[in-house]
PDB file of C-alpha atoms in Angstrom:
ATOM      1  CA  MET U   1      12.609  23.186  13.696  1.00  0.00           C
ATOM      2  CA  GLU U   2      11.912  19.510  15.132  1.00  0.00           C
ATOM      3  CA  ASP U   3      11.377  20.027  19.140  1.00  0.00           C
ATOM      4  CA  PHE U   4      14.784  18.388  20.247  1.00  0.00           C
ATOM      5  CA  ARG U   5      13.337  17.169  24.215  1.00  0.00           C
ATOM      6  CA  LEU U   6      10.852  15.268  21.623  1.00  0.00           C
ATOM      7  CA  LYS U   7      14.620  13.841  19.868  1.00  0.00           C
ATOM      8  CA  VAL U   8      15.722  12.919  23.047  1.00  0.00           C
ATOM      9  CA  PHE U   9      12.840  11.469  24.423  1.00  0.00           C
ATOM     10  CA  LEU U  10      12.359   9.185  21.356  1.00  0.00           C
ATOM     11  CA  THR U  11      15.735   8.028  21.275  1.00  0.00           C
ATOM     12  CA  ALA U  12      16.161   7.454  25.100  1.00  0.00           C
ATOM     13  CA  ALA U  13      12.456   5.063  24.361  1.00  0.00           C
ATOM     14  CA  LYS U  14      13.796   3.154  21.884  1.00  0.00           C
ATOM     15  CA  THR U  15      17.053   2.327  23.590  1.00  0.00           C
ATOM     16  CA  LEU U  16      15.924   2.617  27.191  1.00  0.00           C
ATOM     17  CA  SER U  17      18.872   3.562  27.878  1.00  0.00           C
ATOM     18  CA  PHE U  18      20.113   7.306  28.877  1.00  0.00           C
ATOM     19  CA  THR U  19      23.956   6.506  28.295  1.00  0.00           C
ATOM     20  CA  ARG U  20      23.163   4.805  25.032  1.00  0.00           C
ATOM     21  CA  CYS U  21      20.945   7.961  24.480  1.00  0.00           C
ATOM     22  CA  ALA U  22      23.748  10.263  24.857  1.00  0.00           C
ATOM     23  CA  GLU U  23      25.715   7.895  22.807  1.00  0.00           C
ATOM     24  CA  GLN U  24      23.998   8.225  20.001  1.00  0.00           C
ATOM     25  CA  LEU U  25      22.588  12.161  20.101  1.00  0.00           C
ATOM     26  CA  TYR U  26      26.648  13.062  20.689  1.00  0.00           C
ATOM     27  CA  ILE U  27      25.531  15.156  23.774  1.00  0.00           C
ATOM     28  CA  SER U  28      25.650  14.781  27.813  1.00  0.00           C
ATOM     29  CA  GLN U  29      23.779  12.196  30.295  1.00  0.00           C
ATOM     30  CA  PRO U  30      23.346  15.262  32.426  1.00  0.00           C
ATOM     31  CA  ALA U  31      22.093  16.706  29.309  1.00  0.00           C
ATOM     32  CA  VAL U  32      19.191  13.511  28.490  1.00  0.00           C
ATOM     33  CA  SER U  33      18.412  14.001  32.241  1.00  0.00           C
ATOM     34  CA  LYS U  34      17.411  17.919  31.614  1.00  0.00           C
ATOM     35  CA  ASN U  35      15.334  17.385  28.509  1.00  0.00           C
ATOM     36  CA  ILE U  36      13.837  14.471  29.777  1.00  0.00           C
ATOM     37  CA  SER U  37      12.904  16.502  33.216  1.00  0.00           C
ATOM     38  CA  GLU U  38      11.981  19.466  31.671  1.00  0.00           C
ATOM     39  CA  LEU U  39       9.586  16.966  29.242  1.00  0.00           C
ATOM     40  CA  GLU U  40       8.368  15.550  32.660  1.00  0.00           C
ATOM     41  CA  ARG U  41       7.905  18.854  34.139  1.00  0.00           C
ATOM     42  CA  HIS U  42       6.016  20.444  31.728  1.00  0.00           C
ATOM     43  CA  PHE U  43       2.875  17.613  31.209  1.00  0.00           C
ATOM     44  CA  GLY U  44       3.531  16.478  34.901  1.00  0.00           C
ATOM     45  CA  THR U  45       4.109  13.146  34.663  1.00  0.00           C
ATOM     46  CA  ARG U  46       6.658  10.714  35.138  1.00  0.00           C
ATOM     47  CA  LEU U  47       7.594   9.269  31.650  1.00  0.00           C
ATOM     48  CA  PHE U  48       9.907   6.336  32.227  1.00  0.00           C
ATOM     49  CA  HIS U  49      10.276   4.043  35.567  1.00  0.00           C
ATOM     50  CA  ARG U  50      14.332   3.677  36.631  1.00  0.00           C
ATOM     51  CA  ARG U  51      14.830  -0.127  36.858  1.00  0.00           C
ATOM     52  CA  GLY U  52      18.261  -0.997  37.591  1.00  0.00           C
ATOM     53  CA  SER U  53      20.620   1.010  35.118  1.00  0.00           C
ATOM     54  CA  GLY U  54      17.664   0.052  32.953  1.00  0.00           C
ATOM     55  CA  LEU U  55      14.435   2.325  31.839  1.00  0.00           C
ATOM     56  CA  GLU U  56      11.243   0.951  31.000  1.00  0.00           C
ATOM     57  CA  LEU U  57       8.211   3.603  30.040  1.00  0.00           C
ATOM     58  CA  THR U  58       5.240   4.242  31.957  1.00  0.00           C
ATOM     59  CA  GLU U  59       1.793   4.869  30.320  1.00  0.00           C
ATOM     60  CA  SER U  60       2.158   8.226  30.108  1.00  0.00           C
ATOM     61  CA  GLY U  61       5.684   7.430  28.031  1.00  0.00           C
ATOM     62  CA  ARG U  62       4.109   5.049  25.857  1.00  0.00           C
ATOM     63  CA  LEU U  63       1.265   7.360  24.585  1.00  0.00           C
ATOM     64  CA  LEU U  64       4.466  10.342  24.346  1.00  0.00           C
ATOM     65  CA  GLU U  65       6.008   7.814  22.157  1.00  0.00           C
ATOM     66  CA  LYS U  66       3.217   7.602  19.931  1.00  0.00           C
ATOM     67  CA  TRP U  67       2.435  10.531  19.556  1.00  0.00           C
ATOM     68  CA  SER U  68       6.081  11.921  19.470  1.00  0.00           C
ATOM     69  CA  GLU U  69       6.315   9.539  16.615  1.00  0.00           C
ATOM     70  CA  LYS U  70       3.561  11.126  14.436  1.00  0.00           C
ATOM     71  CA  ILE U  71       4.829  14.511  15.408  1.00  0.00           C
ATOM     72  CA  THR U  72       8.368  14.049  14.156  1.00  0.00           C
ATOM     73  CA  SER U  73       7.075  12.168  10.686  1.00  0.00           C
ATOM     74  CA  MET U  74       4.820  15.327  10.030  1.00  0.00           C
ATOM     75  CA  TYR U  75       8.036  17.668  10.868  1.00  0.00           C
ATOM     76  CA  ILE U  76       9.750  15.313   8.001  1.00  0.00           C
ATOM     77  CA  THR U  77       6.852  16.236   5.585  1.00  0.00           C
ATOM     78  CA  LEU U  78       6.796  19.698   6.444  1.00  0.00           C
ATOM     79  CA  GLU U  79      10.395  20.160   5.181  1.00  0.00           C
ATOM     80  CA  ASN U  80       9.900  18.027   2.349  1.00  0.00           C
ATOM     81  CA  GLU U  81       7.582  20.187   1.380  1.00  0.00           C
ATOM     82  CA  MET U  82       9.045  23.695   2.049  1.00  0.00           C
ATOM     83  CA  ALA U  83      11.601  22.250   0.597  1.00  0.00           C
ATOM     84  CA  GLN U  84       9.406  21.791  -2.522  1.00  0.00           C
ATOM     85  CA  MET U  85       8.649  25.514  -2.791  1.00  0.00           C
ATOM     86  CA  GLY U  86      12.290  26.481  -3.247  1.00  0.00           C
ATOM     87  CA  LYS U  87      12.381  23.810  -5.649  1.00  0.00           C
ATOM     88  CA  ALA U  88       9.425  23.730  -8.602  1.00  0.00           C
ATOM     89  CA  ASN U  89       9.039  19.856  -9.751  1.00  0.00           C
ATOM     90  CA  GLN U  90      11.737  18.748  -8.131  1.00  0.00           C
ATOM     91  CA  GLY U  91      12.611  15.641  -5.621  1.00  0.00           C
ATOM     92  CA  GLU U  92      12.359  11.848  -5.881  1.00  0.00           C
ATOM     93  CA  LEU U  93       8.236  10.207  -5.812  1.00  0.00           C
ATOM     94  CA  ARG U  94       8.005   6.626  -4.174  1.00  0.00           C
ATOM     95  CA  LEU U  95       5.411   4.827  -5.253  1.00  0.00           C
ATOM     96  CA  GLY U  96       3.553   0.818  -5.336  1.00  0.00           C
ATOM     97  CA  ALA U  97       1.127  -0.835  -6.330  1.00  0.00           C
ATOM     98  CA  SER U  98      -0.038  -3.888  -6.968  1.00  0.00           C
ATOM     99  CA  THR U  99       0.741  -6.463  -9.388  1.00  0.00           C
ATOM    100  CA  THR U 100      -1.874  -5.868 -12.046  1.00  0.00           C
ATOM    101  CA  ILE U 101      -1.224  -2.204 -12.168  1.00  0.00           C
ATOM    102  CA  ALA U 102       2.132  -2.239 -11.827  1.00  0.00           C
ATOM    103  CA  GLN U 103       2.082  -4.277 -15.235  1.00  0.00           C
ATOM    104  CA  TYR U 104      -0.877  -3.195 -17.488  1.00  0.00           C
ATOM    105  CA  VAL U 105      -1.467   0.302 -16.489  1.00  0.00           C
ATOM    106  CA  ILE U 106       0.914   2.746 -14.339  1.00  0.00           C
ATOM    107  CA  PRO U 107       4.156   2.024 -16.544  1.00  0.00           C
ATOM    108  CA  PRO U 108       2.668   4.303 -19.252  1.00  0.00           C
ATOM    109  CA  VAL U 109       1.835   7.482 -16.583  1.00  0.00           C
ATOM    110  CA  ILE U 110       5.241   7.538 -15.512  1.00  0.00           C
ATOM    111  CA  ALA U 111       6.588   7.615 -18.981  1.00  0.00           C
ATOM    112  CA  GLY U 112       4.562  10.215 -19.796  1.00  0.00           C
ATOM    113  CA  PHE U 113       5.362  11.637 -16.255  1.00  0.00           C
ATOM    114  CA  ASN U 114       9.096  11.357 -16.136  1.00  0.00           C
ATOM    115  CA  GLY U 115       9.039  12.841 -20.149  1.00  0.00           C
ATOM    116  CA  CYS U 116       6.817  16.278 -17.876  1.00  0.00           C
ATOM    117  CA  TYR U 117       8.848  16.556 -15.021  1.00  0.00           C
ATOM    118  CA  PRO U 118      12.220  15.328 -15.567  1.00  0.00           C
ATOM    119  CA  ASP U 119      13.746  16.082 -12.133  1.00  0.00           C
ATOM    120  CA  ILE U 120      11.399  14.457 -10.408  1.00  0.00           C
ATOM    121  CA  ARG U 121      12.711  10.803  -9.551  1.00  0.00           C
ATOM    122  CA  VAL U 122       9.518   8.198  -9.774  1.00  0.00           C
ATOM    123  CA  SER U 123      10.482   4.160  -8.275  1.00  0.00           C
ATOM    124  CA  MET U 124       7.978   1.875  -8.025  1.00  0.00           C
ATOM    125  CA  ILE U 125       7.598  -1.170  -6.021  1.00  0.00           C
ATOM    126  CA  THR U 126       5.443  -4.265  -6.822  1.00  0.00           C
ATOM    127  CA  GLY U 127       3.413  -6.779  -4.755  1.00  0.00           C
ATOM    128  CA  ASN U 128      -0.262  -8.348  -4.012  1.00  0.00           C
ATOM    129  CA  SER U 129      -1.998  -5.512  -2.530  1.00  0.00           C
ATOM    130  CA  GLU U 130      -1.360  -5.920   1.253  1.00  0.00           C
ATOM    131  CA  ARG U 131       2.235  -5.804   0.122  1.00  0.00           C
ATOM    132  CA  ILE U 132       1.662  -2.323  -1.172  1.00  0.00           C
ATOM    133  CA  GLU U 133      -0.933  -1.555   2.146  1.00  0.00           C
ATOM    134  CA  GLN U 134       2.084  -2.657   4.353  1.00  0.00           C
ATOM    135  CA  ALA U 135       4.718  -0.688   2.470  1.00  0.00           C
ATOM    136  CA  LEU U 136       2.829   2.608   3.436  1.00  0.00           C
ATOM    137  CA  PHE U 137       2.529   1.665   6.781  1.00  0.00           C
ATOM    138  CA  ALA U 138       6.481   0.830   6.676  1.00  0.00           C
ATOM    139  CA  LYS U 139       7.049   4.368   5.307  1.00  0.00           C
ATOM    140  CA  GLU U 140       8.612   2.696   1.979  1.00  0.00           C
ATOM    141  CA  ILE U 141       6.172   4.865   0.039  1.00  0.00           C
ATOM    142  CA  GLU U 142       5.023   7.507  -0.409  1.00  0.00           C
ATOM    143  CA  LEU U 143       1.651   6.624  -2.525  1.00  0.00           C
ATOM    144  CA  GLY U 144       0.030   3.433  -3.375  1.00  0.00           C
ATOM    145  CA  PHE U 145      -1.894   1.750  -6.039  1.00  0.00           C
ATOM    146  CA  VAL U 146      -4.133  -1.214  -5.296  1.00  0.00           C
ATOM    147  CA  GLU U 147      -7.179  -3.635  -6.628  1.00  0.00           C
ATOM    148  CA  ASN U 148      -8.376  -4.694  -3.120  1.00  0.00           C
ATOM    149  CA  VAL U 149     -12.228  -4.213  -1.916  1.00  0.00           C
ATOM    150  CA  SER U 150     -11.402  -4.012   2.008  1.00  0.00           C
ATOM    151  CA  ARG U 151     -10.223  -0.426   3.149  1.00  0.00           C
ATOM    152  CA  ARG U 152      -7.001  -0.799   6.063  1.00  0.00           C
ATOM    153  CA  GLY U 153      -7.544   1.739   9.048  1.00  0.00           C
ATOM    154  CA  GLY U 154      -5.268   4.983   9.180  1.00  0.00           C
ATOM    155  CA  LEU U 155      -5.341   4.606   5.294  1.00  0.00           C
ATOM    156  CA  GLN U 156      -7.127   6.920   2.751  1.00  0.00           C
ATOM    157  CA  TYR U 157      -8.733   5.549  -0.728  1.00  0.00           C
ATOM    158  CA  ARG U 158      -9.705   7.308  -4.123  1.00  0.00           C
ATOM    159  CA  HIS U 159     -10.733   5.748  -6.523  1.00  0.00           C
ATOM    160  CA  PHE U 160      -7.818   5.943  -9.156  1.00  0.00           C
ATOM    161  CA  ALA U 161      -9.846   4.053 -12.683  1.00  0.00           C
ATOM    162  CA  ASP U 162     -12.612   1.484 -13.158  1.00  0.00           C
ATOM    163  CA  ASP U 163     -11.501  -1.971 -14.311  1.00  0.00           C
ATOM    164  CA  ARG U 164     -13.043  -5.124 -14.752  1.00  0.00           C
ATOM    165  CA  LEU U 165     -12.795  -9.094 -14.423  1.00  0.00           C
ATOM    166  CA  VAL U 166     -13.602 -11.473 -16.905  1.00  0.00           C
ATOM    167  CA  ALA U 167     -13.654 -15.207 -16.668  1.00  0.00           C
ATOM    168  CA  VAL U 168     -11.177 -16.231 -19.975  1.00  0.00           C
ATOM    169  CA  ALA U 169      -9.745 -19.480 -21.199  1.00  0.00           C
ATOM    170  CA  ARG U 170      -7.461 -21.260 -24.445  1.00  0.00           C
ATOM    171  CA  SER U 171      -9.788 -20.238 -27.374  1.00  0.00           C
ATOM    172  CA  GLY U 172      -9.182 -24.232 -28.157  1.00  0.00           C
ATOM    173  CA  ALA U 173      -9.896 -25.379 -23.950  1.00  0.00           C
ATOM    174  CA  ASP U 174     -13.339 -27.311 -23.883  1.00  0.00           C
ATOM    175  CA  ILE U 175     -15.050 -24.706 -21.931  1.00  0.00           C
ATOM    176  CA  PRO U 176     -18.638 -23.492 -23.133  1.00  0.00           C
ATOM    177  CA  THR U 177     -19.047 -19.729 -23.693  1.00  0.00           C
ATOM    178  CA  ARG U 178     -21.199 -19.475 -21.358  1.00  0.00           C
ATOM    179  CA  ILE U 179     -22.286 -20.998 -17.995  1.00  0.00           C
ATOM    180  CA  LYS U 180     -24.358 -21.072 -14.945  1.00  0.00           C
ATOM    181  CA  VAL U 181     -22.837 -20.872 -11.140  1.00  0.00           C
ATOM    182  CA  SER U 182     -23.401 -24.234 -10.441  1.00  0.00           C
ATOM    183  CA  GLU U 183     -21.407 -25.398 -13.235  1.00  0.00           C
ATOM    184  CA  LEU U 184     -18.155 -23.494 -11.846  1.00  0.00           C
ATOM    185  CA  GLN U 185     -17.218 -26.718  -9.631  1.00  0.00           C
ATOM    186  CA  THR U 186     -16.584 -29.216 -13.085  1.00  0.00           C
ATOM    187  CA  ILE U 187     -14.083 -26.730 -14.290  1.00  0.00           C
ATOM    188  CA  PRO U 188     -10.354 -26.141 -13.041  1.00  0.00           C
ATOM    189  CA  LEU U 189      -9.553 -22.968 -11.925  1.00  0.00           C
ATOM    190  CA  VAL U 190      -6.721 -21.316 -11.193  1.00  0.00           C
ATOM    191  CA  LEU U 191      -6.333 -18.568  -8.975  1.00  0.00           C
ATOM    192  CA  ARG U 192      -4.290 -15.028  -7.550  1.00  0.00           C
ATOM    193  CA  GLU U 193      -2.541 -15.623  -4.347  1.00  0.00           C
ATOM    194  CA  LYS U 194      -3.833 -14.884  -1.065  1.00  0.00           C
ATOM    195  CA  GLY U 195      -3.474 -11.117  -0.400  1.00  0.00           C
ATOM    196  CA  SER U 196      -4.402 -10.149  -3.730  1.00  0.00           C
ATOM    197  CA  GLY U 197      -7.447  -8.476  -4.196  1.00  0.00           C
ATOM    198  CA  THR U 198      -8.325  -9.834  -7.403  1.00  0.00           C
ATOM    199  CA  LEU U 199      -8.700 -12.760  -5.663  1.00  0.00           C
ATOM    200  CA  GLU U 200     -10.678 -10.796  -2.498  1.00  0.00           C
ATOM    201  CA  LEU U 201     -13.228  -9.868  -5.027  1.00  0.00           C
ATOM    202  CA  VAL U 202     -14.003 -13.137  -6.869  1.00  0.00           C
ATOM    203  CA  THR U 203     -14.608 -14.872  -3.574  1.00  0.00           C
ATOM    204  CA  ARG U 204     -16.459 -11.748  -2.059  1.00  0.00           C
ATOM    205  CA  ARG U 205     -18.428 -11.568  -5.193  1.00  0.00           C
ATOM    206  CA  LEU U 206     -19.448 -16.009  -5.490  1.00  0.00           C
ATOM    207  CA  ALA U 207     -20.039 -15.811  -1.487  1.00  0.00           C
ATOM    208  CA  SER U 208     -23.201 -13.574  -2.819  1.00  0.00           C
ATOM    209  CA  LEU U 209     -23.636 -16.174  -4.613  1.00  0.00           C
ATOM    210  CA  GLY U 210     -23.390 -19.070  -1.925  1.00  0.00           C
ATOM    211  CA  VAL U 211     -20.322 -20.507  -3.309  1.00  0.00           C
ATOM    212  CA  SER U 212     -17.514 -20.601  -1.899  1.00  0.00           C
ATOM    213  CA  LEU U 213     -13.499 -21.818  -2.652  1.00  0.00           C
ATOM    214  CA  GLN U 214     -13.328 -24.403  -1.212  1.00  0.00           C
ATOM    215  CA  SER U 215     -16.303 -25.771  -3.502  1.00  0.00           C
ATOM    216  CA  LEU U 216     -14.124 -24.949  -6.465  1.00  0.00           C
ATOM    217  CA  ASP U 217     -11.649 -27.101  -8.584  1.00  0.00           C
ATOM    218  CA  VAL U 218      -8.888 -24.626  -7.921  1.00  0.00           C
ATOM    219  CA  VAL U 219      -5.774 -26.458  -9.969  1.00  0.00           C
ATOM    220  CA  ALA U 220      -3.150 -23.307  -9.189  1.00  0.00           C
ATOM    221  CA  TRP U 221      -2.780 -20.046  -7.005  1.00  0.00           C
ATOM    222  CA  LEU U 222      -0.780 -17.987  -9.149  1.00  0.00           C
ATOM    223  CA  ASP U 223       0.918 -14.386  -7.875  1.00  0.00           C
ATOM    224  CA  SER U 224       0.501 -12.616 -11.605  1.00  0.00           C
ATOM    225  CA  SER U 225      -1.242 -12.515 -14.361  1.00  0.00           C
ATOM    226  CA  GLU U 226       1.029 -13.275 -16.401  1.00  0.00           C
ATOM    227  CA  ALA U 227       2.155 -16.540 -14.736  1.00  0.00           C
ATOM    228  CA  ILE U 228      -1.902 -17.445 -14.782  1.00  0.00           C
ATOM    229  CA  LYS U 229      -1.855 -16.863 -19.508  1.00  0.00           C
ATOM    230  CA  ALA U 230       1.621 -19.240 -19.388  1.00  0.00           C
ATOM    231  CA  TYR U 231      -0.774 -21.703 -17.495  1.00  0.00           C
ATOM    232  CA  LEU U 232      -3.515 -21.077 -19.594  1.00  0.00           C
ATOM    233  CA  SER U 233      -1.846 -21.766 -23.114  1.00  0.00           C
ATOM    234  CA  ALA U 234      -0.956 -24.896 -21.830  1.00  0.00           C
ATOM    235  CA  SER U 235      -3.989 -26.480 -20.035  1.00  0.00           C
ATOM    236  CA  ASP U 236      -7.620 -26.549 -20.181  1.00  0.00           C
ATOM    237  CA  ALA U 237      -8.559 -24.605 -16.805  1.00  0.00           C
ATOM    238  CA  MET U 238     -10.101 -21.373 -16.462  1.00  0.00           C
ATOM    239  CA  ALA U 239      -8.979 -17.772 -14.709  1.00  0.00           C
ATOM    240  CA  ILE U 240     -10.825 -14.531 -13.383  1.00  0.00           C
ATOM    241  CA  ILE U 241      -8.449 -11.876 -14.035  1.00  0.00           C
ATOM    242  CA  SER U 242      -8.196  -8.183 -15.064  1.00  0.00           C
ATOM    243  CA  VAL U 243      -9.673  -7.750 -18.341  1.00  0.00           C
ATOM    244  CA  ALA U 244      -6.195  -5.214 -18.800  1.00  0.00           C
ATOM    245  CA  ALA U 245      -4.182  -7.941 -18.795  1.00  0.00           C
ATOM    246  CA  VAL U 246      -5.914  -9.836 -21.563  1.00  0.00           C
ATOM    247  CA  ARG U 247      -6.983  -7.897 -24.254  1.00  0.00           C
ATOM    248  CA  LYS U 248      -3.892  -8.445 -26.240  1.00  0.00           C
ATOM    249  CA  GLU U 249      -4.945 -12.221 -25.976  1.00  0.00           C
ATOM    250  CA  LEU U 250      -8.049 -11.653 -26.551  1.00  0.00           C
ATOM    251  CA  GLY U 251      -7.892  -9.603 -29.927  1.00  0.00           C
ATOM    252  CA  SER U 252      -5.800 -11.807 -30.799  1.00  0.00           C
ATOM    253  CA  GLY U 253      -8.001 -14.940 -30.265  1.00  0.00           C
ATOM    254  CA  SER U 254      -5.033 -16.450 -28.147  1.00  0.00           C
ATOM    255  CA  LEU U 255      -7.968 -16.773 -25.450  1.00  0.00           C
ATOM    256  CA  LYS U 256     -11.270 -16.327 -24.873  1.00  0.00           C
ATOM    257  CA  THR U 257     -14.502 -14.927 -22.213  1.00  0.00           C
ATOM    258  CA  ILE U 258     -16.495 -16.968 -20.470  1.00  0.00           C
ATOM    259  CA  ASP U 259     -19.470 -15.341 -19.638  1.00  0.00           C
ATOM    260  CA  ILE U 260     -20.249 -17.027 -15.773  1.00  0.00           C
ATOM    261  CA  GLU U 261     -24.479 -16.047 -15.558  1.00  0.00           C
ATOM    262  CA  GLY U 262     -25.167 -13.706 -12.164  1.00  0.00           C
ATOM    263  CA  LEU U 263     -21.963 -12.625 -11.662  1.00  0.00           C
ATOM    264  CA  ASP U 264     -20.460  -8.765 -11.849  1.00  0.00           C
ATOM    265  CA  PHE U 265     -16.696  -8.238 -11.380  1.00  0.00           C
ATOM    266  CA  THR U 266     -16.943  -4.678 -11.932  1.00  0.00           C
ATOM    267  CA  ARG U 267     -14.368  -3.155  -9.868  1.00  0.00           C
ATOM    268  CA  GLU U 268     -12.326   0.209  -9.080  1.00  0.00           C
ATOM    269  CA  PHE U 269      -8.603   0.620  -8.988  1.00  0.00           C
ATOM    270  CA  SER U 270      -7.788   2.542  -5.758  1.00  0.00           C
ATOM    271  CA  ARG U 271      -5.298   5.770  -5.148  1.00  0.00           C
ATOM    272  CA  VAL U 272      -4.079   4.998  -1.163  1.00  0.00           C
ATOM    273  CA  SER U 273      -2.282   6.659   0.889  1.00  0.00           C
ATOM    274  CA  CYS U 274      -1.099   7.359   4.958  1.00  0.00           C
ATOM    275  CA  GLN U 275      -3.889   8.809   6.462  1.00  0.00           C
ATOM    276  CA  GLY U 276      -3.740  12.945   7.897  1.00  0.00           C
ATOM    277  CA  GLU U 277      -0.363  12.882   5.763  1.00  0.00           C
ATOM    278  CA  HIS U 278       0.023  15.264   2.485  1.00  0.00           C
ATOM    279  CA  ASP U 279       3.135  14.861   0.052  1.00  0.00           C
ATOM    280  CA  ALA U 280       3.165  17.570  -2.728  1.00  0.00           C
ATOM    281  CA  LEU U 281       5.263  15.052  -5.791  1.00  0.00           C
ATOM    282  CA  SER U 282       1.935  12.445  -5.110  1.00  0.00           C
ATOM    283  CA  GLU U 283      -0.743  14.645  -5.435  1.00  0.00           C
ATOM    284  CA  LEU U 284       1.218  16.193  -8.557  1.00  0.00           C
ATOM    285  CA  PHE U 285       1.404  12.681 -10.008  1.00  0.00           C
ATOM    286  CA  CYS U 286      -1.634  11.688  -9.417  1.00  0.00           C
ATOM    287  CA  GLN U 287      -3.165  15.251 -11.448  1.00  0.00           C
ATOM    288  CA  PHE U 288      -0.817  13.872 -14.126  1.00  0.00           C
ATOM    289  CA  ALA U 289      -2.199  10.031 -14.295  1.00  0.00           C
ATOM    290  CA  GLN U 290      -5.994  11.334 -14.383  1.00  0.00           C
ATOM    291  CA  ASN U 291      -5.408  13.414 -17.547  1.00  0.00           C
ATOM    292  CA  PHE U 292      -2.635  11.144 -18.819  1.00  0.00           C
ATOM    293  CA  MET U 293      -6.247   8.540 -18.507  1.00  0.00           C
ATOM    294  CA  LEU U 294      -8.419  10.509 -19.650  1.00  0.00           C
TER     295      LEU U 294
END
């Protein structure tokens, strides 16, 4: 169904050679020239500059390249969704989730989903929120779950679940269970790495009270809640992480919470997808997840 002329144009735009374009599409070079000429006549503008034996996109050509990529992506989505109409609840769903969500929130949902829809293959990549957003732009996944506060252009964010960050330390650590913000500078602190949604929220909430990370005694930057908990078990440091990551430890008494006066760390987990794109399996998964987590 895809317009073959756009396919020829995109291939020529990527290779910048009619000869290589013809080789990749298994057509003749005159056929390439014919399709490009038809597009140029249709739009009334040149799409390529001829530079000796090579090509260079004109400004109009760069514009058409951008829109051709979007159109091609929409054709692919259409083909997939039409295929789904004839294959009820079958196919592959590629998810991505930021570390906290991937470790403590999504796995039970996926297990329940697999039980209800055994013909849908679910895969998931993990990383911090920034990595998941990059994976969406790169078309590595159809649906992401992130915990960051900031929003990137070109992506659509919707509420998925509520969460809260808590300050915790080893139960035997010499840290009071209630402290003032001004006392934070005296306590060794373990934080998540740059690009983490958790770190972004902590940074913003502290900044709202006039506290910068540079003024704190950060002893380690770690890339997972599990690593942070292991660090706390062998030190007198404090960490600020999702309550979802420490429910077991708080229940057993191995960790204690520390109330920081004036600080509220409530937040939301968001589902995120590329703006303007619709995927039937993603919507099915989200509907299931919302009901599953009630």
